[in-house]
Amino acid sequence: MKFKRILASVLSCALIATSLMAVTGCSDSNGSSDSKNPAEKTYTVGICQLVQHPALDAATAGFKKALTEKLGDKVKFDEQNAAGDSANCNTIINQFVASNVDLIMANATPAVQAAVSGTPDIPILGTSVTEYGVALGIDNFSGKTGINVSGTSDLAPLDKQAAMFKELLPEAKKVGILYCSNEANSKYQAEVVKKELTNQGIEVAEYTFADSNDIAQVVAKACEEVDALYIPTDNQCANNAELINNTAEVAGKPIIAGEEGICKGCGIATLSISYDNIGYATGLMAYEILVNGADISEMAIQYDDAPVYKYMADRCTKYNITVPENYVAIEG
């Protein structure tokens, strides 16, 4: 009888252990994904990029480079481009949520906004976003969102960009600020730069467009009324820089741009952050979240703290602009 009681006890324990192993997934001769520690898992990361242009492309490339360096073939990317349409961002994000990706990288403000609307649970890392407080409607933004969102900003020192007009274009009396009215972060930059230019005694006029169909007409009007233009880090402008240049160069109106890609397309100079660098930093943040369990709600937004003054030599020569020695020529 004693032996039977012992045997029953052993069998009972075995059944309990088997049940626990089934629930926790800790017994699998092939090593299921649940049995692996974070460093051994394979992760799927959804990338939603608003539109294809050099700045956003560089941020995405930097992000993928960082995560691939860290995880090798243990990370897979589902990379989607919204072709400049915010509605497409919503569709892409919904696909990521349905696929239950491990993390979403949202490249540009509309992509981040769509991701926030799409999921309160999956970690969302933004990049190429100028001001997260503006993008997410957070008053008195402290640098941490407190929700499932963090990332990197492409904000350059706007006061120093405004000061470039006095340095490079001292005879400009009226400056036009060109941007897409549908981009909240572009409006934010325009407001800051307008205030800075006004404080310098420069008259400022804003010229906005709703989509790419209106750009040529708006640029033509601006060129008739101002001495020079300022373009912030605006995705629609970046995607249509050649179109803007076709009108501005013929009219003889120099442009100071918010980032290098726009400057290369239509500007004379910029104080620009590196989109490759902020993308890479975003990738490192993703690694900390995926592998080390970092709390994204407590991760502060990161910035490129080493923007560089750059210029387009051919356009500066055309406008007889003397370029300071601390400016670097943009190649290509």
PDB file of C-alpha atoms in Angstrom, residues 36 49 60 83 87 93 103 106 130 175 241 260 287 316 327:
ATOM      1  CA  LYS A  36      14.213  31.196 -26.201  1.00  0.00           C
ATOM      2  CA  GLN A  49       7.771  55.191 -44.102  1.00  0.00           C
ATOM      3  CA  THR A  60      15.300  53.884 -42.539  1.00  0.00           C
ATOM      4  CA  ALA A  83       3.686  56.969 -51.055  1.00  0.00           C
ATOM      5  CA  ALA A  87      -4.394  57.149 -45.231  1.00  0.00           C
ATOM      6  CA  ILE A  93      -0.137  50.030 -39.476  1.00  0.00           C
ATOM      7  CA  LEU A 103       7.921  46.567 -32.898  1.00  0.00           C
ATOM      8  CA  ALA A 106       7.282  54.857 -37.979  1.00  0.00           C
ATOM      9  CA  THR A 130      10.514  67.262 -35.481  1.00  0.00           C
ATOM     10  CA  VAL A 175      11.465  86.090 -46.555  1.00  0.00           C
ATOM     11  CA  ALA A 241      12.421  69.824 -54.318  1.00  0.00           C
ATOM     12  CA  GLU A 260      20.416  68.530 -46.503  1.00  0.00           C
ATOM     13  CA  TYR A 287      17.443  46.688 -29.601  1.00  0.00           C
ATOM     14  CA  CYS A 316      26.020  80.008 -53.953  1.00  0.00           C
ATOM     15  CA  TYR A 327      30.299  75.383 -44.039  1.00  0.00           C
TER      16      TYR A 327
END
